[in-house]
Each structure stands twice: as structure tokens, then as C-alpha cells.
XYZ file of C-alpha atoms in Angstrom:
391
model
C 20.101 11.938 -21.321
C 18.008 12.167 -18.223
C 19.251 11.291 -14.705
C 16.576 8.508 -14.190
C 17.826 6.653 -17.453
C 21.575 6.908 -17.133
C 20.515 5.075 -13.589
C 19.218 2.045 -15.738
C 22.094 2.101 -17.469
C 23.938 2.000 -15.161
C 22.083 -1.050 -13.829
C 21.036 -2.539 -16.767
C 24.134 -1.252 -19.052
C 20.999 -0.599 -21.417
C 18.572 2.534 -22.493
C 16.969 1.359 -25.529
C 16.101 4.842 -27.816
C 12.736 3.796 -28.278
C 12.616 4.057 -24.102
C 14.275 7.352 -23.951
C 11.545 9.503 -24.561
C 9.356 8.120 -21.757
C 12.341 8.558 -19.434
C 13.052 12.452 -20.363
C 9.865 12.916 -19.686
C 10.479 11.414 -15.508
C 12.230 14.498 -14.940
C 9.929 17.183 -14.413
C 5.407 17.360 -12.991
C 4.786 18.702 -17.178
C 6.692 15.703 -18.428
C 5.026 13.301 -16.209
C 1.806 15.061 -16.625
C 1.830 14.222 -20.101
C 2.762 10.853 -19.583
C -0.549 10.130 -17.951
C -2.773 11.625 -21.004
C -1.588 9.902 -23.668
C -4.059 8.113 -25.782
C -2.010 5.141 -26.296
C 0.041 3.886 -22.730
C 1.125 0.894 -23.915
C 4.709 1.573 -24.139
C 4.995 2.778 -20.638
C 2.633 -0.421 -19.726
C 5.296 -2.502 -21.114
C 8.683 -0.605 -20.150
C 7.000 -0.392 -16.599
C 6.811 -4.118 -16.358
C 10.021 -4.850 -17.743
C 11.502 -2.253 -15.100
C 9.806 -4.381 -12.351
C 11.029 -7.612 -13.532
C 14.380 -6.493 -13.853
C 14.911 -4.227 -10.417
C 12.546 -7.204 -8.380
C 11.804 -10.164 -10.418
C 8.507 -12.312 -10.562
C 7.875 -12.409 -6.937
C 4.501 -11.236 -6.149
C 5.003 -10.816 -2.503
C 1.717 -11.422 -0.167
C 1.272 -9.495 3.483
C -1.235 -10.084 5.975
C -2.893 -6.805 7.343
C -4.698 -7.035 11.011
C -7.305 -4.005 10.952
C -6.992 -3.568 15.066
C -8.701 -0.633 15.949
C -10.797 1.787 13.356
C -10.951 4.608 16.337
C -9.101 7.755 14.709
C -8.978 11.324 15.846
C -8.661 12.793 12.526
C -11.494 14.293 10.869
C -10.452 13.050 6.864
C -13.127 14.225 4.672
C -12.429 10.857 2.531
C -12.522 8.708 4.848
C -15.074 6.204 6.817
C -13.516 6.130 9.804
C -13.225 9.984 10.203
C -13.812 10.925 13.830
C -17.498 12.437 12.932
C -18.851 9.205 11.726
C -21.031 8.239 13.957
C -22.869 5.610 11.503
C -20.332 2.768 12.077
C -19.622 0.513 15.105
C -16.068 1.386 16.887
C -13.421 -1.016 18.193
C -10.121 -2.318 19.187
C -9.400 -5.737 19.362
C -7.053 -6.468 22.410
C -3.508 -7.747 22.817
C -4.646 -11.095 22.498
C -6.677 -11.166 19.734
C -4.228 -9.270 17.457
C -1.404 -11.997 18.242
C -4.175 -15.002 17.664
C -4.419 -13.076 14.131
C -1.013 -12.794 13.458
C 0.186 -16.180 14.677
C -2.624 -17.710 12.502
C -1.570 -15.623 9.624
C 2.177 -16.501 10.077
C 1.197 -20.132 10.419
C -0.183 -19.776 6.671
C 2.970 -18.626 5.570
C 2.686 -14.789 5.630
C 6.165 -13.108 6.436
C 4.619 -9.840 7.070
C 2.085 -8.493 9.525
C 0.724 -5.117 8.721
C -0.336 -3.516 11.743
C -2.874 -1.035 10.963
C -5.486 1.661 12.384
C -7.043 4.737 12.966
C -5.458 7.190 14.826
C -6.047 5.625 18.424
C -4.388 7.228 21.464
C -5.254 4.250 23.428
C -2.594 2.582 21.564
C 0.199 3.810 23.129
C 3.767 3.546 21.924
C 4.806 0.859 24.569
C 1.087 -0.732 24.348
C 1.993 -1.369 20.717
C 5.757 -2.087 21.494
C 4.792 -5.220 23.729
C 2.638 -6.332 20.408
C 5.551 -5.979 18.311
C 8.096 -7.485 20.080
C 5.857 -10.342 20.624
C 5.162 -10.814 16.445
C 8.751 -10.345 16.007
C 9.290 -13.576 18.187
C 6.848 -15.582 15.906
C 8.856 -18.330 13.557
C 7.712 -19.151 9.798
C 7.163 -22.760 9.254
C 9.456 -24.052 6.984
C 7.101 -26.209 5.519
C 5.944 -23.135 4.274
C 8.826 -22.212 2.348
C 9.274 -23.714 -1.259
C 11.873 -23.815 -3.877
C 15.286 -22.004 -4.115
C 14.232 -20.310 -0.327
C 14.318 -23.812 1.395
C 18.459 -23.476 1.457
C 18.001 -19.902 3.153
C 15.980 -21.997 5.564
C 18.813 -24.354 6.980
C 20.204 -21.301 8.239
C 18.536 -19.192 11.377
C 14.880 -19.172 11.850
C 12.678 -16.483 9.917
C 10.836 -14.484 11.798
C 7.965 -11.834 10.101
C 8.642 -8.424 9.401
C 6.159 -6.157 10.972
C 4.315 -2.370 9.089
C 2.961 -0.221 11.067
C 0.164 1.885 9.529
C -1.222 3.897 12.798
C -0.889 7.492 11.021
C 0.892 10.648 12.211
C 2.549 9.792 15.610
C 5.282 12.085 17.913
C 8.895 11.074 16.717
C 9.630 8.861 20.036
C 6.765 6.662 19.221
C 8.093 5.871 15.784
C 11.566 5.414 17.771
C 10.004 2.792 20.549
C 8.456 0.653 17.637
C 11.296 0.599 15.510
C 13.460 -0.377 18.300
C 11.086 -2.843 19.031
C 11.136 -4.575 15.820
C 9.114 -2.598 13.274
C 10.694 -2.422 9.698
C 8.528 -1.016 7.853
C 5.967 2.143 7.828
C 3.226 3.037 5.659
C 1.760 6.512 6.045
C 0.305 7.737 3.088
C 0.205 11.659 2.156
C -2.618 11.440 0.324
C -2.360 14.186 -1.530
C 1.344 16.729 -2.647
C -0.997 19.827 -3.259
C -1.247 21.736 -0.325
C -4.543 23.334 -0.746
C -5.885 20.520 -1.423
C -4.808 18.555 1.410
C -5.892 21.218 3.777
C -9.575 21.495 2.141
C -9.734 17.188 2.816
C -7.855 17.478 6.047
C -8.992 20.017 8.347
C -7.017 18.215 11.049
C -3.752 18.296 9.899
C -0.793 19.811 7.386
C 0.798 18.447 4.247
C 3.627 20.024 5.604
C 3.766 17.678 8.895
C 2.636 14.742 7.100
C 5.970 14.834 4.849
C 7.455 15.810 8.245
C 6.883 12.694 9.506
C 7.913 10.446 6.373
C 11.177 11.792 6.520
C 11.791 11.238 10.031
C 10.402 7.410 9.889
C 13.188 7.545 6.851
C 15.665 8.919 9.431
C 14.567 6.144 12.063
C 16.035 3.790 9.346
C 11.879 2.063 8.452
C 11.286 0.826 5.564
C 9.263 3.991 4.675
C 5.929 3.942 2.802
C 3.792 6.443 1.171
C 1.118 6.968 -1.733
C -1.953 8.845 -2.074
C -5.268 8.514 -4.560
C -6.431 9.161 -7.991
C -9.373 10.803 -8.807
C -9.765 12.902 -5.661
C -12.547 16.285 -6.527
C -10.132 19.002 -7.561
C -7.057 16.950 -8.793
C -5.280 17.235 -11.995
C -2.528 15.476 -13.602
C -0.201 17.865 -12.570
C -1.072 17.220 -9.131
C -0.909 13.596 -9.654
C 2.893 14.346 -11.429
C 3.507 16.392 -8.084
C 2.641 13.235 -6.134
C 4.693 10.936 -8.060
C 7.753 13.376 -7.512
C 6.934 13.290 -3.314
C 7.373 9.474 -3.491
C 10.715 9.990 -5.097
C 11.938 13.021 -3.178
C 11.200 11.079 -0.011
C 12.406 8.768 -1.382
C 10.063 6.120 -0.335
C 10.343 1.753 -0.796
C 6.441 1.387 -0.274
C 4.233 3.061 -2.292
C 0.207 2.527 -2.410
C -1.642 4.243 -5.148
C -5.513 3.619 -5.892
C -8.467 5.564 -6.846
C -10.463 7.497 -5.092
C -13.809 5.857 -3.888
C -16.877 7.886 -2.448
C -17.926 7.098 0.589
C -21.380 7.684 1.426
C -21.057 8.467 5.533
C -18.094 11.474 4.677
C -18.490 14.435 3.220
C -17.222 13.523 -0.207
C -20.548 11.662 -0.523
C -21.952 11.700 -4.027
C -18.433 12.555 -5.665
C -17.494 10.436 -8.417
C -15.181 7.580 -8.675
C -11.273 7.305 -9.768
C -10.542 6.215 -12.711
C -8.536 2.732 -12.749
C -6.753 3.469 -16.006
C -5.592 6.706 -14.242
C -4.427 4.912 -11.049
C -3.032 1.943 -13.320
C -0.970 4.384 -15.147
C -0.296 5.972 -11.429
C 1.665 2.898 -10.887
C 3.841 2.420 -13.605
C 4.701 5.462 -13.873
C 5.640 5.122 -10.112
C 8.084 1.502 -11.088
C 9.958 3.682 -13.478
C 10.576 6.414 -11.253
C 11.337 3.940 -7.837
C 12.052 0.286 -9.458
C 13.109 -1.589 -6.464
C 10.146 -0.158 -4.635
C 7.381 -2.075 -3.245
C 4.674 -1.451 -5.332
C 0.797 -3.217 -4.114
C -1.919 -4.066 -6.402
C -4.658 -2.028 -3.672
C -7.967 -2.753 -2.597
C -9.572 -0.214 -4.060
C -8.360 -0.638 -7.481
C -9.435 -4.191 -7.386
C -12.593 -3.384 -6.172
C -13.741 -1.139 -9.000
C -12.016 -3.053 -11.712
C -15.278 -5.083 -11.574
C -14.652 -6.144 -15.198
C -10.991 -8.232 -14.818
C -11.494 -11.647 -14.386
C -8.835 -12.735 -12.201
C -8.461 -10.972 -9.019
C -6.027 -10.850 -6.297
C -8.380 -13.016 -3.596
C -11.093 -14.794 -3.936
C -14.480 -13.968 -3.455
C -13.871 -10.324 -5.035
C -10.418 -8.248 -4.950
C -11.855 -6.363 -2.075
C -10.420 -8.948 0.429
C -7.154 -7.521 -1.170
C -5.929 -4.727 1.630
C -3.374 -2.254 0.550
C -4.171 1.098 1.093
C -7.404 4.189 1.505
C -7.697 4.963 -1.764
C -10.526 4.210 -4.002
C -11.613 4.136 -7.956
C -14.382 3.396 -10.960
C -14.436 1.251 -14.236
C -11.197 1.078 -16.274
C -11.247 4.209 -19.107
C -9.442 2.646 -21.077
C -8.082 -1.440 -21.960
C -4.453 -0.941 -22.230
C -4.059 -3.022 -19.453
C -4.661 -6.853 -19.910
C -7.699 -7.857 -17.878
C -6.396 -11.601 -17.241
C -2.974 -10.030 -15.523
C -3.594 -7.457 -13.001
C 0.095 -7.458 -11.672
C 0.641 -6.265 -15.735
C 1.451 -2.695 -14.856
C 4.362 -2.779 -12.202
C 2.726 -4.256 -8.854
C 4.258 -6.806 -7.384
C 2.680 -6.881 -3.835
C -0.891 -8.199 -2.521
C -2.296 -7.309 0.653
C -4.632 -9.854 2.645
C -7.039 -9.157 4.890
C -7.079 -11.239 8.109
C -9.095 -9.424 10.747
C -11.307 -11.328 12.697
C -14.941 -11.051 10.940
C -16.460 -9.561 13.579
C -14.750 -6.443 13.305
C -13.906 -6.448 9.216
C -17.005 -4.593 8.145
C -16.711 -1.632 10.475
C -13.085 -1.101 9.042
C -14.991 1.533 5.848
C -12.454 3.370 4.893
C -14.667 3.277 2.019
C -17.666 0.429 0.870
C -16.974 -2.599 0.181
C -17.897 -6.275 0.774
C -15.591 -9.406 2.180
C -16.284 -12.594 2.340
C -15.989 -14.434 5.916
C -11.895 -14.842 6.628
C -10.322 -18.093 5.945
C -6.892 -17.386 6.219
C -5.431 -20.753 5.584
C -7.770 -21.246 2.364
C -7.082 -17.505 1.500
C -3.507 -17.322 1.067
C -3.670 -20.760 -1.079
C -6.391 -19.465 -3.322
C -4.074 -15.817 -3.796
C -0.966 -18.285 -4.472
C -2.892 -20.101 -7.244
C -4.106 -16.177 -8.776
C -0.781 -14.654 -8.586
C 1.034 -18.373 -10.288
C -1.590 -18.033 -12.812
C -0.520 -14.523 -13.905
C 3.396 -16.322 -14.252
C 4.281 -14.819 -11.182
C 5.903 -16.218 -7.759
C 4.341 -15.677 -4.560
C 6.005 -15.459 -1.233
């Protein structure tokens, strides 16, 4: 019986034999490979969200991402804000206007800021530090807490976690922000073949990239990775290889999404991801990490133009959670009216300032004008609709 499954049991005391087959198959890039071309996925579909409620429960848990600068020095053939684009407006929003953001979005009731950005030297590690420290000091209303997590309220205040998403960074900057208060980092490989991450990343190594997940695992932060489906040149092997990075790493964030072209990069013109593929991405990613973090990303949202309900109002592409992009849905095992149906069980919110929203193009896309008060309501309603809890 494979190692994965015995781990179950061991939590669960229970490997059904219908189960076992999809769990032998966890073990190696083939088996996994395989896994994501079946015709029918419903099984894994199902056992995936049974894993999820098991290892994390219903909670659907909503964090509030400040876009503060979309200056990068990286040259990301995938990506909008590579260094060479010279078709979008740059900026950084200062000191003050990122705490104005996150207080506003802690006042709502988010308990996580997501700091993220380009690559942008002009953040330096104390610059950021002092921003940090200063979310860290924030305090969540209790009025905003409901239910069971009012008693864990009488206690000492809450006070936000902050992730950090500013990209490959020397070793003592990842050591000033975590001693500063981070908890979490989110730096996404991208990609676990190395050709193919040096033919979209002429700037940089897959080799240093896993470098630097490992040492922000060392630094003791909550450490995040992920990568995208459908990228020109991938195969399922490759996508088995990145499954297998997350779980090497092993990593308690993971953000996987299609691929979307970008018109102002050099991947212009390529086709789309595939939802389906990126759906099955993620659940075959709660099997193989089940207490991990798992978010439902932008990107996926954004092409799944035919679900109903979406994770934000106004369009799932006000729903932040990763660079990855994707196209229609290939196939309809996944129920259109639940989109947390396939192991996700986080949402990502937008709440930059409008004024600099639109020139954050990672890849297109179109957001309604921020109301972060009304936003995080509307996503609460969504995600109880779909018989899940948000916090």
C-alpha cells in the first residue's frame, strides 16, 4: 500500500479499496500523469474533496492582497509586468497608502494581508520591514468574528498574518521580514522542467528558484509555491513533475491556474489553459498535501466564464491568487454551481487602490471599482452559498 495512503490511515484509520488505486498512483510523475487523462475524474473530484474536508474542514478562508508596486526586474516571458513592457503605466504606492489599504481591509474582517509585487529593488528589506511590523500591530475587530471563534476572542487580541509575494530575494531579506512579522511566503516556481523554465525565464534558474523555497522553509514561513497549466511545451508529465516539487518542498500554500496569454509578452497569441486541466491540478494537489492551503485563483475564475457563481462579485477576476492563467472548462466533471468542489478552500481579494489595479497585468483582465467593505460581504454570501464557512 502506498506511503501517501497508509498516511490517511493513519489519520483517518480508513483507506477505502475503491480509493486505493487513485492513491498508488500519488507515488510516482507516470502514475500521476495518468491521473490527469482520465476520461472520467470524478472519483478523484470526490476523494479530493472529502480529503479537504477531513484534513481542513468547511472553512473557505478569504485574504486580502495589496498589489504595491508592479516594477520587476525580471524579464518573464509570461508575464505583464516583465521588465520589457513598456505598454503599461509603472508604480509603487508609498508607505502610507499600503497601510490605509491594509487597515481598511483588516477593518472588513480580513486576517491576512498579502503583500505582493514585482521584483522592486526600491523595496528594500528594512523599507518593507517598517510596513510589516506596522500591519502586524493592526487588531481584528471582534465584531468581525462570528460563531464558535468569538470564545478565541476573549482571549488576546488577533492581529493579521502577513504573505509576502515580492519574488526571488537574498536570504537576509527573507530573514529581516520574517523577523519582522511575516508568516507566510508565496513564490511560485512556475514551472519543475528545467528547460522549460529557462526558455520562459531568461533571467533566472529553476535551480535558484527551488533554492529559495527551501530556505524561506528553513526561515520557518509558511512557504508557498505553484506554477500554471497549459504553458506552450508542457505535458502531463511535467505537470506530475510539478505536483511532486510542491510535495518535495514540501510546501502549505500552493496556487495552481492556467496559463493565460498575454498580449504585451512574448507568449502573445499562445493559447489558453485548460480549466479542467488546472481543476484536476488541484485535487490532485489536496491528495498529495491535505492540510495545505489550497486557493481557488484568479485566473481560473476568470476563464471559467461559464460557472455561475463566482468567488467575487462583478466577475471572479477580482479573485487574486496567483500568475497563472486558463480557457473554457474541457470537460463538466466539476459542478458549475460549487467552484470550491475540487479541493480549494482559499479566496484571494483584491484591495488595491483603483488607481493602480489595472496596471497590475500579469495577464488581462477586468475589475470592477474596489469596495472592500461591500466585497468581502458579497464573497461571504458566495462561499456560504456553496455550504462552506468563510473566515
Amino acid at each position: 500500500m502506498s506511503g501517501i495512503c497508509t498516511k490517511n490511515m493513519e489519520r483517518n484509520d480508513i483507506c477505502p479499496d475503491d480509493t486505493e488505486p487513485i492513491y498508488l498512483k500519488l507515488d510516482s510523475e507516470e502514475g500521476i500523469a495518468s491521473l490527469l487523462t482520465m476520461d472520467d475524474f470524478t472519483a478523484v473530484y470526490e476523494l479530493a474533496d472529502k480529503t479537504r474536508r477531513e484534513a481542513v474542514g468547511d472553512t473557505v478562508h478569504l485574504r486580502a492582497i495589496i498589489e504595491f508596486s508592479n516594477v520587476c526586474r525580471r524579464q518573464c516571458r509570461y508575464c505583464g509586468l516583465n521588465r520589457d513592457n513598456r505598454d503599461i503605466p509603472r508604480y509603487r504606492m508609498s508607505r502610507e497608502e499600503i497601510l490605509a489599504s491594509a487597515e481598511a481591509a483588516v477593518k472588513a474582517g480580513y486576517r491576512t494581508i498579502v503583500l505582493q509585487s514585482g521584483e522592486d529593488d526600491h523595496f528594500t528589506s528594512e523599507r518593507l520591514a517598517d510596513i510589516i511590523r506596522e500591519i502586524k500591530k493592526m487588531e481584528i475587530r471582534r465584531s468581525r468574528v462570528s460563531g464558535s471563534d468569538r470564545a478565541a476572542m476573549a482571549g488576546p487580541l488577533l492581529h493579521p498574518a502577513v504573505t509576502v509575494s515580492c519574488g526571488e530575494r537574498p536570504r537576509q531579506d527573507y530573514e529581516v521580514w520574517r523577523k519582522a512579522g511575516a508568516d507566510r511566503y508565496l513564490l511560485k516556481h512556475e514551472t519543475a522542467d528545467p528547460e522549460l523554465y529557462d526558455r520562459l525565464h531568461p533571467c533566472g534558474t529553476l535551480e535558484e528558484r527551488i533554492r529559495c523555497l527551501k530556505t524561506l522553509k528553513e526561515l520557518g514561513y509558511e512557504t508557498g509555491s505553484g506554477f500554471m497549466v497549459g504553458l506552450p511545451g508542457q505535458t502531463p508529465l511535467t505537470l506530475a513533475k510539478d505536483l511532486l516539487l510542491l510535495k518535495e518542498i514540501p510546501c502549505r500554500m500552493a496556487g495552481i491556474g492556467p496559463f493565460i496569454s498575454n498580449p504585451k509578452t512574448p507568449l502573445a497569441g499562445e493559447p489558453d489553459g485548460d480549466t479542467e486541466m488546472a481543476r484536476r491540478a488541484v485535487a490532485v494537489a489536496r491528495l498529495l498535501l491535505p492540510e495545505a492551503n489550497l486557493p481557488l485563483t484568479t485566473s481560473l475564475s476568470i476563464l471559467s466564464g461559464k460557472e455561475k457563481k463566482k468567488a467575487g462579485s462583478g466577475g471572479a477576476g477580482d479573485v487574486k491568487s496567483g500568475e497563472a492563467g486558463g480557457n473554457e472548462s474541457s470537460g463538466d466533471a466539476l459542478p458549475a454551481e460549487n467552484p470550491f468542489a475540487f479541493g480549494a478552500n482559499v479566496v484571494m481579494k483584491k484591495v488595491t487602490p483603483d488607481k493602480y489595479k489595472e496596471a497590475y497585468e500579469i495577464y488581462p483582465a477586468r475589475f470592477k471599482a474596489t469596495d472592500v467593505e461591500g466585497d468581502r460581504q458579497e464573497l461571504e454570501e458566495l462561499i456560504r452559498s456553496c455550504g462552506r464557512i468563510p473566515l
